[in-house]
Coordinates of N, CA, C and O and ligand atoms in Angstrom, one line a residue:
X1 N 75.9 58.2 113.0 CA 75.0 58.6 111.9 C 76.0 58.9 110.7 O 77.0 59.5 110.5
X2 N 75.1 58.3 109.9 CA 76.0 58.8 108.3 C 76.3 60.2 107.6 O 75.2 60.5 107.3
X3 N 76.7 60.7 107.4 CA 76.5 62.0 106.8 C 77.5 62.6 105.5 O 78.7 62.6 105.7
X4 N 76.9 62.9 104.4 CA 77.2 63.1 103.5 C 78.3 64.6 102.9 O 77.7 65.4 102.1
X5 N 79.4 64.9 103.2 CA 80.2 66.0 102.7 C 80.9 66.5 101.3 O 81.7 65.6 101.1
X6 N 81.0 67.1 100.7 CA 81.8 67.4 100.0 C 83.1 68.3 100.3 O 83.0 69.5 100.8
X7 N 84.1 67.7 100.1 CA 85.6 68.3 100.6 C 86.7 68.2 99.0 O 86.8 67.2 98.3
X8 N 87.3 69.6 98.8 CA 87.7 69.6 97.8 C 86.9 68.8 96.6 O 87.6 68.1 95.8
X9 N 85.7 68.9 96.4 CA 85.2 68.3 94.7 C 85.0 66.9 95.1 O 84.4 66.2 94.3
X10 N 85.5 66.5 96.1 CA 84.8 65.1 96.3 C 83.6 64.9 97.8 O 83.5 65.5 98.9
X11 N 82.8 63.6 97.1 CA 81.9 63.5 98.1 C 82.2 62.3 99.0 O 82.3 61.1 98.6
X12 N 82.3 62.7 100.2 CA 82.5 61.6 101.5 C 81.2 61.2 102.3 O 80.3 62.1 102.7
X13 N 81.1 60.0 102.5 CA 80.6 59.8 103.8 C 81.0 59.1 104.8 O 81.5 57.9 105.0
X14 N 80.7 60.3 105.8 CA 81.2 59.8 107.4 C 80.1 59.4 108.1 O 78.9 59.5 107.9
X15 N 81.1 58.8 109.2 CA 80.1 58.1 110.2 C 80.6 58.7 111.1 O 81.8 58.5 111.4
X16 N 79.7 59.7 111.9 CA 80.3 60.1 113.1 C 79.3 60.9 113.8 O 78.4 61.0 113.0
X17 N 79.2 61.4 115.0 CA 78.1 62.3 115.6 C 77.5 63.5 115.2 O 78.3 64.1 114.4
X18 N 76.5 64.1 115.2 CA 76.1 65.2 114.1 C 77.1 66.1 114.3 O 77.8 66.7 113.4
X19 N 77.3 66.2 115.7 CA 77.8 67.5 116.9 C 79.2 67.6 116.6 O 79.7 68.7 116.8
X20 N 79.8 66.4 116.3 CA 81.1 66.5 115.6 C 81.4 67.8 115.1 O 80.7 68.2 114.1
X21 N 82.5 68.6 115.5 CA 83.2 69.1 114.5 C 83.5 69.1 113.1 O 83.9 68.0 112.6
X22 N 83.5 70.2 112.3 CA 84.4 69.7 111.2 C 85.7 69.5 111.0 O 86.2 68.8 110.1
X23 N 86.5 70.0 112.1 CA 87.7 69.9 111.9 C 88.4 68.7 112.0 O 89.3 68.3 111.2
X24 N 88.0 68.0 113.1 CA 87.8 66.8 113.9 C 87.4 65.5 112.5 O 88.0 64.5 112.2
X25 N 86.4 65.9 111.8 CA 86.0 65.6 110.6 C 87.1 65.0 109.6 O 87.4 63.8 109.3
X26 N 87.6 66.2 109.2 CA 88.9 66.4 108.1 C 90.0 65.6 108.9 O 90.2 64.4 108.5
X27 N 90.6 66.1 110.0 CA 91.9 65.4 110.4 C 91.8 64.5 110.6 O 92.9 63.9 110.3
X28 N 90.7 63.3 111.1 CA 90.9 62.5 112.1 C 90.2 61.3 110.7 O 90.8 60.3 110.2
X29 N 88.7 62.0 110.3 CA 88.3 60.8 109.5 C 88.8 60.6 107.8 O 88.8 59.6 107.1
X30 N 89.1 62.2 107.4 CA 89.7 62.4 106.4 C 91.2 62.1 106.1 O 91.5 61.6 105.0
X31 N 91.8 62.6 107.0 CA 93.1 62.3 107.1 C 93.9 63.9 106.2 O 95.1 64.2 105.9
X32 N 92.6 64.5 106.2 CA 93.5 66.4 105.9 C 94.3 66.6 106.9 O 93.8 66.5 108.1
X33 N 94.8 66.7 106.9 CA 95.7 67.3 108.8 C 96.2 68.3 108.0 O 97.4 68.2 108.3
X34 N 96.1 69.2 107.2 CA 96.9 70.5 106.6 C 95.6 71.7 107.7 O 96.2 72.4 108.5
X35 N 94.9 71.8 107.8 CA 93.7 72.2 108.6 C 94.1 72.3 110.2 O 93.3 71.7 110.9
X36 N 95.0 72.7 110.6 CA 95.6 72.7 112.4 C 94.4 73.0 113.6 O 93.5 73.8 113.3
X37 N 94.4 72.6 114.5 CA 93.8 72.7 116.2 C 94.8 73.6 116.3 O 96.0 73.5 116.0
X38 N 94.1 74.6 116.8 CA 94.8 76.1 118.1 C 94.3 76.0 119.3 O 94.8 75.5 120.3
X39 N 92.9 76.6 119.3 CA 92.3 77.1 120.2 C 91.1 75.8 120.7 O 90.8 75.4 121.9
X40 N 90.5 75.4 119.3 CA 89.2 74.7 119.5 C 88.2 75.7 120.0 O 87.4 75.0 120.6
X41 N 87.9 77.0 120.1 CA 87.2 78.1 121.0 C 86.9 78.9 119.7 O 85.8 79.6 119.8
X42 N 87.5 79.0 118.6 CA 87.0 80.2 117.8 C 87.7 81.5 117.9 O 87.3 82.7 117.6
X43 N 88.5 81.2 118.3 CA 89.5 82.3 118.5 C 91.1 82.8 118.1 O 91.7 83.8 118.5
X44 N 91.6 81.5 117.0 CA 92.6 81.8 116.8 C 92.9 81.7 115.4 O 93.9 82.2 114.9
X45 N 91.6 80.7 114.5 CA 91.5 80.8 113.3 C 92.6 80.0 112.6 O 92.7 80.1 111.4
X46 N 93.5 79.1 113.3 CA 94.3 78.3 112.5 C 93.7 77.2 112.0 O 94.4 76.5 111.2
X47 N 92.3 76.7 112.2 CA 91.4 75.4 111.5 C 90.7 76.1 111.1 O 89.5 75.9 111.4
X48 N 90.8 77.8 109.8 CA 89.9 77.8 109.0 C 89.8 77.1 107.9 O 90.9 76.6 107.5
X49 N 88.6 76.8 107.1 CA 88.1 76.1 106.1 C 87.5 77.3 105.0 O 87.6 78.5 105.3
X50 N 87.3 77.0 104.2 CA 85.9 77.7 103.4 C 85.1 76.5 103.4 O 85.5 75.3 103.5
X51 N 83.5 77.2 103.2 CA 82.3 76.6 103.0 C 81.6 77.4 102.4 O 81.1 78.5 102.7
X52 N 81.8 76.7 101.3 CA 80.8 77.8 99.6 C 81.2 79.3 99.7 O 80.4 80.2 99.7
X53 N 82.9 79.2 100.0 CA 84.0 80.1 99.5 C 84.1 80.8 101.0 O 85.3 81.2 101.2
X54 N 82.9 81.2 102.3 CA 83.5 81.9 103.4 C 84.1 81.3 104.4 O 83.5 80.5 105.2
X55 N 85.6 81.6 104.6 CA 86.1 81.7 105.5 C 85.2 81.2 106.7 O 84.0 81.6 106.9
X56 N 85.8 80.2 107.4 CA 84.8 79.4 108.1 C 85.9 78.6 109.5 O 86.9 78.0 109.3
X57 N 85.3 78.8 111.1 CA 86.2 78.1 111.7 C 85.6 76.9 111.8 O 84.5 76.9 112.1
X58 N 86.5 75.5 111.4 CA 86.0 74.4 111.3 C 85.8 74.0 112.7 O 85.0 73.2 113.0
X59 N 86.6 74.7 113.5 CA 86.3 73.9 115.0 C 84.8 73.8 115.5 O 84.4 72.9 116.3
X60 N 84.2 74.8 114.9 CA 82.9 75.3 115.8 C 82.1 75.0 114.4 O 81.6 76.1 113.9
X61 N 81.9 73.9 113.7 CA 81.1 74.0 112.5 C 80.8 72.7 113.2 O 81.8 71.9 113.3
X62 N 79.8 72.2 113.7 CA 79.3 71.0 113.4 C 79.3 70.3 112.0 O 79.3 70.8 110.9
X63 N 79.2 68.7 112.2 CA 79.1 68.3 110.4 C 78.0 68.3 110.2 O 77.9 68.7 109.0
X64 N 77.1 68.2 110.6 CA 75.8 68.1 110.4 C 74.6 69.8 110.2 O 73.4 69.9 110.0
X65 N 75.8 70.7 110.3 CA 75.4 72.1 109.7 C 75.8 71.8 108.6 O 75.0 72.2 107.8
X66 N 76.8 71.4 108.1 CA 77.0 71.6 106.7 C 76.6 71.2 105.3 O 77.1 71.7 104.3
X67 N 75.4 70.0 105.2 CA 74.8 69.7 103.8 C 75.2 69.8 102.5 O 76.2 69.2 102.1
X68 N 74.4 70.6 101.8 CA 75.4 70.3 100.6 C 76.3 71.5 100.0 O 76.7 71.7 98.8
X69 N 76.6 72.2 101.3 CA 77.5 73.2 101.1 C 79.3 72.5 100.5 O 79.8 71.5 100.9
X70 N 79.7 73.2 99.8 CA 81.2 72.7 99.3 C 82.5 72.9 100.5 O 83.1 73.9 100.5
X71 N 82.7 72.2 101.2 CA 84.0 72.5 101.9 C 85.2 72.8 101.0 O 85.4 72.1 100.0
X72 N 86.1 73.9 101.4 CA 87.4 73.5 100.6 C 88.6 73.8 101.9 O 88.5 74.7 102.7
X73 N 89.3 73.3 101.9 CA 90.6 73.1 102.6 C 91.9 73.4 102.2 O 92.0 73.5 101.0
X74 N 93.2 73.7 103.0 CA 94.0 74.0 102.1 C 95.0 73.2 101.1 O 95.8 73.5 100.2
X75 N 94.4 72.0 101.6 CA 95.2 70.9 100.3 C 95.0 71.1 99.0 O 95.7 70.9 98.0
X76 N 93.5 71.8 99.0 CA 92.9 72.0 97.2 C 92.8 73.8 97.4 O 92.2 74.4 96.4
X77 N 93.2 74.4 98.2 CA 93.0 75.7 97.5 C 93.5 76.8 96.7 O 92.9 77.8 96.3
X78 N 95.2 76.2 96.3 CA 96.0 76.3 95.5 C 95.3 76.1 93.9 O 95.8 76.8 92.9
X79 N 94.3 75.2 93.9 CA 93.8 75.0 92.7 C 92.4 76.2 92.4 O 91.4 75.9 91.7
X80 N 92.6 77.1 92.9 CA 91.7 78.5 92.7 C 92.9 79.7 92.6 O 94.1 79.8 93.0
X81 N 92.2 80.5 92.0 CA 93.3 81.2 91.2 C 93.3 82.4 92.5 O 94.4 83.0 92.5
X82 N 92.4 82.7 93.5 CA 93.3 83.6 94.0 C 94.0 83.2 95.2 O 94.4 84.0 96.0
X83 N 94.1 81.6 95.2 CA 94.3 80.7 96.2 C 96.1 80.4 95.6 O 97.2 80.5 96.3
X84 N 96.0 80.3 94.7 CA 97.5 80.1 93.9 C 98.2 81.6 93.6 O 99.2 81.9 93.1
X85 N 97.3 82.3 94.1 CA 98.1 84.0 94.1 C 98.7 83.9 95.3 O 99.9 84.0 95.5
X86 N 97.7 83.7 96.2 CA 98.5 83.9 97.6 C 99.5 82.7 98.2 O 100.2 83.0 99.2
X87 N 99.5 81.5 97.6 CA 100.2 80.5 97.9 C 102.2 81.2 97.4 O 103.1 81.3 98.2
X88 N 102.0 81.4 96.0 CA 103.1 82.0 95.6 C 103.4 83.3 96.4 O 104.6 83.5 96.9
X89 N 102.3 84.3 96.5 CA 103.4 85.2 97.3 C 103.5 84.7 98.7 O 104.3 85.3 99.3
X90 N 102.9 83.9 99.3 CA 103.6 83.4 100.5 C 104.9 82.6 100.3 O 105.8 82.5 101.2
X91 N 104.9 82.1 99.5 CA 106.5 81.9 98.6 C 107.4 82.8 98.3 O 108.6 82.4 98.7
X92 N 107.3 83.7 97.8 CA 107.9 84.6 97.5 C 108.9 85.7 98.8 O 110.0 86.2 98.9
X93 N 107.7 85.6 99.5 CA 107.9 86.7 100.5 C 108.4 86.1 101.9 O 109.0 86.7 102.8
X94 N 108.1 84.6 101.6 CA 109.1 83.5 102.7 C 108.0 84.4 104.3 O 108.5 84.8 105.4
X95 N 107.1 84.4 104.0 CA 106.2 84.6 104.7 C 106.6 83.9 106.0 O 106.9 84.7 106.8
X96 N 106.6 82.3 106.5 CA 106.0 81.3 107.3 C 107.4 81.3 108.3 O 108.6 81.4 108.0
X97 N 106.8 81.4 109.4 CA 107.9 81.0 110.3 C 107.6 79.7 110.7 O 108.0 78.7 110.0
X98 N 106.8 79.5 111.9 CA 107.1 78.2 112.5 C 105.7 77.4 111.6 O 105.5 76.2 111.7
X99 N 105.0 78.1 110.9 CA 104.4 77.4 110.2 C 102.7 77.3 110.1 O 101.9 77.2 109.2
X100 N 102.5 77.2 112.1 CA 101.1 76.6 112.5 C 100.2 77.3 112.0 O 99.2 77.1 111.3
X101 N 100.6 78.0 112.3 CA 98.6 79.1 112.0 C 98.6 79.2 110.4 O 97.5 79.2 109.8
X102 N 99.9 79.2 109.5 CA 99.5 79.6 108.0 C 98.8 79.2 106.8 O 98.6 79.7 105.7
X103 N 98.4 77.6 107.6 CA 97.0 76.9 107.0 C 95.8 78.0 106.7 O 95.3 78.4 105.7
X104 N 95.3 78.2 108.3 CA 94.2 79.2 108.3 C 94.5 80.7 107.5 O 93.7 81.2 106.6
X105 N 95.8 81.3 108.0 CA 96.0 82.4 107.5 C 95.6 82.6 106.2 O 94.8 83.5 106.0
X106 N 96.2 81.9 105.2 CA 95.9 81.3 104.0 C 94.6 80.9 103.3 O 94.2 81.0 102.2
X107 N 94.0 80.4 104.2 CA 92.8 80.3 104.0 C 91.8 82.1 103.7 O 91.0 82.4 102.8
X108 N 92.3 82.7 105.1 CA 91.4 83.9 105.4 C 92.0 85.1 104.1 O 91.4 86.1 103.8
X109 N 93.2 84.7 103.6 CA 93.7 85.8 102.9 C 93.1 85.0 101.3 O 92.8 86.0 100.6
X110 N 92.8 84.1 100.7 CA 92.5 83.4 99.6 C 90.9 84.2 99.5 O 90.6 84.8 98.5
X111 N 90.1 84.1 100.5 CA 88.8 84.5 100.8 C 89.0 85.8 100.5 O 88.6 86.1 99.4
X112 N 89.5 86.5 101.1 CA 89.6 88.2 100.8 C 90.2 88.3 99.1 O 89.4 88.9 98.4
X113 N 90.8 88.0 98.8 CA 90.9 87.8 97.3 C 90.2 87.6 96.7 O 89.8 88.5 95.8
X114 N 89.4 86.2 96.7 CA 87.9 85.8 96.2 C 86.8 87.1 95.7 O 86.1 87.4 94.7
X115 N 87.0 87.7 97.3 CA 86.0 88.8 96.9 C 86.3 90.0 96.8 O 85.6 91.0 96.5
X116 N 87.7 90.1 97.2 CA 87.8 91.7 97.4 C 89.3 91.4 96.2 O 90.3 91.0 96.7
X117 N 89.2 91.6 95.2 CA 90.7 91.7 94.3 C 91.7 92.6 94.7 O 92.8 92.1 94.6
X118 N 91.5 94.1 95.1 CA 92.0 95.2 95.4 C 91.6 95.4 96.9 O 90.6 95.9 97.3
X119 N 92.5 95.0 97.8 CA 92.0 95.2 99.7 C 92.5 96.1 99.5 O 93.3 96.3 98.6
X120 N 92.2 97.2 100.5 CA 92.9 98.3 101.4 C 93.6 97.6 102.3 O 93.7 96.4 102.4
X121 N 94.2 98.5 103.1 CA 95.0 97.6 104.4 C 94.0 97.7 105.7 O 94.1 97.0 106.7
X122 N 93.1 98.7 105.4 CA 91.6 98.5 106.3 C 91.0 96.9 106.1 O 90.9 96.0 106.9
X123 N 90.7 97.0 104.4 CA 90.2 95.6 104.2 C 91.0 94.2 104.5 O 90.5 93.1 104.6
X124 N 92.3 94.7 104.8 CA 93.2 93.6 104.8 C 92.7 93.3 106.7 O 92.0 92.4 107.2
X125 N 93.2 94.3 107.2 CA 93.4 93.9 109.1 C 91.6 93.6 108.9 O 91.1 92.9 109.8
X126 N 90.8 94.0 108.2 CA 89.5 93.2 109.1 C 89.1 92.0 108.4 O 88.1 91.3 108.9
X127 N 89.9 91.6 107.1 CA 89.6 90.2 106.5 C 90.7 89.3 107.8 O 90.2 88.3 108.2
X128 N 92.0 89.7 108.5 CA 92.6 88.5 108.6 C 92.6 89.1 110.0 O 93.6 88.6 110.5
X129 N 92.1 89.9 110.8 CA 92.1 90.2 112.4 C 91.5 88.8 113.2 O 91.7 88.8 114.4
X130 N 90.8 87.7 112.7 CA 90.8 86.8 113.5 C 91.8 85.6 113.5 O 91.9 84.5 114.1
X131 N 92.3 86.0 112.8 CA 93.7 84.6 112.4 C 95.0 85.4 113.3 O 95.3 86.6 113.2
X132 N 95.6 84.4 114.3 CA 96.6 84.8 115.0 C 98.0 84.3 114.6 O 98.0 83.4 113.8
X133 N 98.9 84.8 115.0 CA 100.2 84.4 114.8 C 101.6 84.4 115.5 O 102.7 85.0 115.2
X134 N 101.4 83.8 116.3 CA 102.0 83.7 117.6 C 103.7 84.2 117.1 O 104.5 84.7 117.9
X135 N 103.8 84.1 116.2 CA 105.5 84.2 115.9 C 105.4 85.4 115.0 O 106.4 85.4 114.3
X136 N 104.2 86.6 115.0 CA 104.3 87.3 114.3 C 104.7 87.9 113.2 O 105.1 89.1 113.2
X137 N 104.5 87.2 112.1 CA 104.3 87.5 111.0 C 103.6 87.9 110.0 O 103.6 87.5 108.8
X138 N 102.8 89.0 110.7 CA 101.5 89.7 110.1 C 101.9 90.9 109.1 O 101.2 91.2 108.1
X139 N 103.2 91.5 109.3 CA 103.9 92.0 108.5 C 104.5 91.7 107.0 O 104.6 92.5 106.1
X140 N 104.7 90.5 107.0 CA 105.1 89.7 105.5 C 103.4 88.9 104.9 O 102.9 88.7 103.8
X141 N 103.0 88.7 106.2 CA 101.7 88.8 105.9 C 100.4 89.6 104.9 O 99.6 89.0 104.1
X142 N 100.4 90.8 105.1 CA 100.3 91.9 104.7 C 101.0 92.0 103.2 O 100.5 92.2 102.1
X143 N 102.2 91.7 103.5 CA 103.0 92.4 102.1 C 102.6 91.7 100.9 O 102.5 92.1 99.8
X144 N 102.2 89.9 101.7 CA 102.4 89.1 100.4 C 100.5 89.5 100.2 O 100.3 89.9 99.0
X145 N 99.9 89.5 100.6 CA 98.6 89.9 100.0 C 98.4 90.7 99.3 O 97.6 90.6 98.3
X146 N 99.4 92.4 99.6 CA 99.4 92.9 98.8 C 100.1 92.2 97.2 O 99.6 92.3 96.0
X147 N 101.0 91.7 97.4 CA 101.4 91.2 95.8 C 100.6 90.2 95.5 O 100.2 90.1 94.3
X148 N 100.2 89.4 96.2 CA 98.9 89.1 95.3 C 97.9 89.6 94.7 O 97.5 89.1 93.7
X149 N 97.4 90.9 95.4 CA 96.6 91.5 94.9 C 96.9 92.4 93.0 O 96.3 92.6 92.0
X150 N 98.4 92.7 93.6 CA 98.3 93.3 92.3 C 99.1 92.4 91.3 O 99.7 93.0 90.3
X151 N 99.1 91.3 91.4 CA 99.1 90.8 90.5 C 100.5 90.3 90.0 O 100.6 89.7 88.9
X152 N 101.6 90.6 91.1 CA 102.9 90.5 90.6 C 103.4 88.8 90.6 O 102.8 88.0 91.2
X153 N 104.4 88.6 89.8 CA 104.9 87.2 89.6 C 105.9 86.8 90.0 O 106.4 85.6 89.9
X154 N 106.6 88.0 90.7 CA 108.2 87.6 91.5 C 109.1 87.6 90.6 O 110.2 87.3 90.9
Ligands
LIG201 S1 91.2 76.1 116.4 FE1 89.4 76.9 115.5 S2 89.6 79.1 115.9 FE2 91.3 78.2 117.0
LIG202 S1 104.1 81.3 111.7 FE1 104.3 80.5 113.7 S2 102.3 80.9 114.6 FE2 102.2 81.9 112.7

């Protein structure tokens, strides 16, 4: 079946099963592969998305829940301003080790920005407590959201 998405500001149509994944969606028919497989279970948060801005695990999103909700991914979320705050201080702070999860991470930290400008570190551990990081870097993690938050330029 055909089905109609919008992903970053453009509109796609796939051919694929309703039950399909989104993530499966992006990587395979889209050709986003910035969006990583961890778990496929909902549990590790490296294939989050937004969908009409929340934080969203694409693994467990069917396409055919999604309508004419906006996907955004992380190839385009640099082009939102608190998506380009946290891109830079994950630059800054050399954040990334091996790399995998900081698709999603990024994702879940852009979202808490979105809505929260000023996190606590309460607001911080419960915006990004479902995103894992096997190589532990929740520490630079942390730091760089904080400089995003307040606004610093390095
Ligand atoms: S791959 Fe989706 S939460 Fe782990
Ligand atoms: S940077 Fe390696 S899993 Fe997070």
């Amino acid at each position: 079946m055909t089905f109609q998405i919008a992903v970053n500001g453009v509109d796609h149509a796939v051919d694929v099963d309703g039950d399909t994944p989104l993530l499966w969606v992006l990587r395979d028919v889209l050709g986003l592969t910035g969006t990583k497989f961890g778990c496929g279970a909902g549990l590790c948060g490296a294939c989050t998305v937004h969908i009409d801005g929340s934080p969203t695990r694409s693994c467990q999103t069917p396409v055919d829940s999604i309508g004419k909700s906006k996907v955004t991914t992380i190839e385009a979320i640099g082009a939102t301003a608190p998506g380009a705050k946290i891109q830079k201080a994950w630059l800054d702070l050399e954040v990334v080790q091996c790399g995998y999860c900081q698709s999603g991470q990024i994702m879940s930290a852009s979202a808490l920005l979105a809505s929260n400008p000023q996190p606590t570190d309460s607001d911080i551990d419960d915006a990004m407590s479902g995103n894992i990081c096997r190589c532990g870097t929740y520490g630079r993690i942390r730091a760089a959201i904080k400089q995003a938050a307040s606004g610093e330029r390095g």
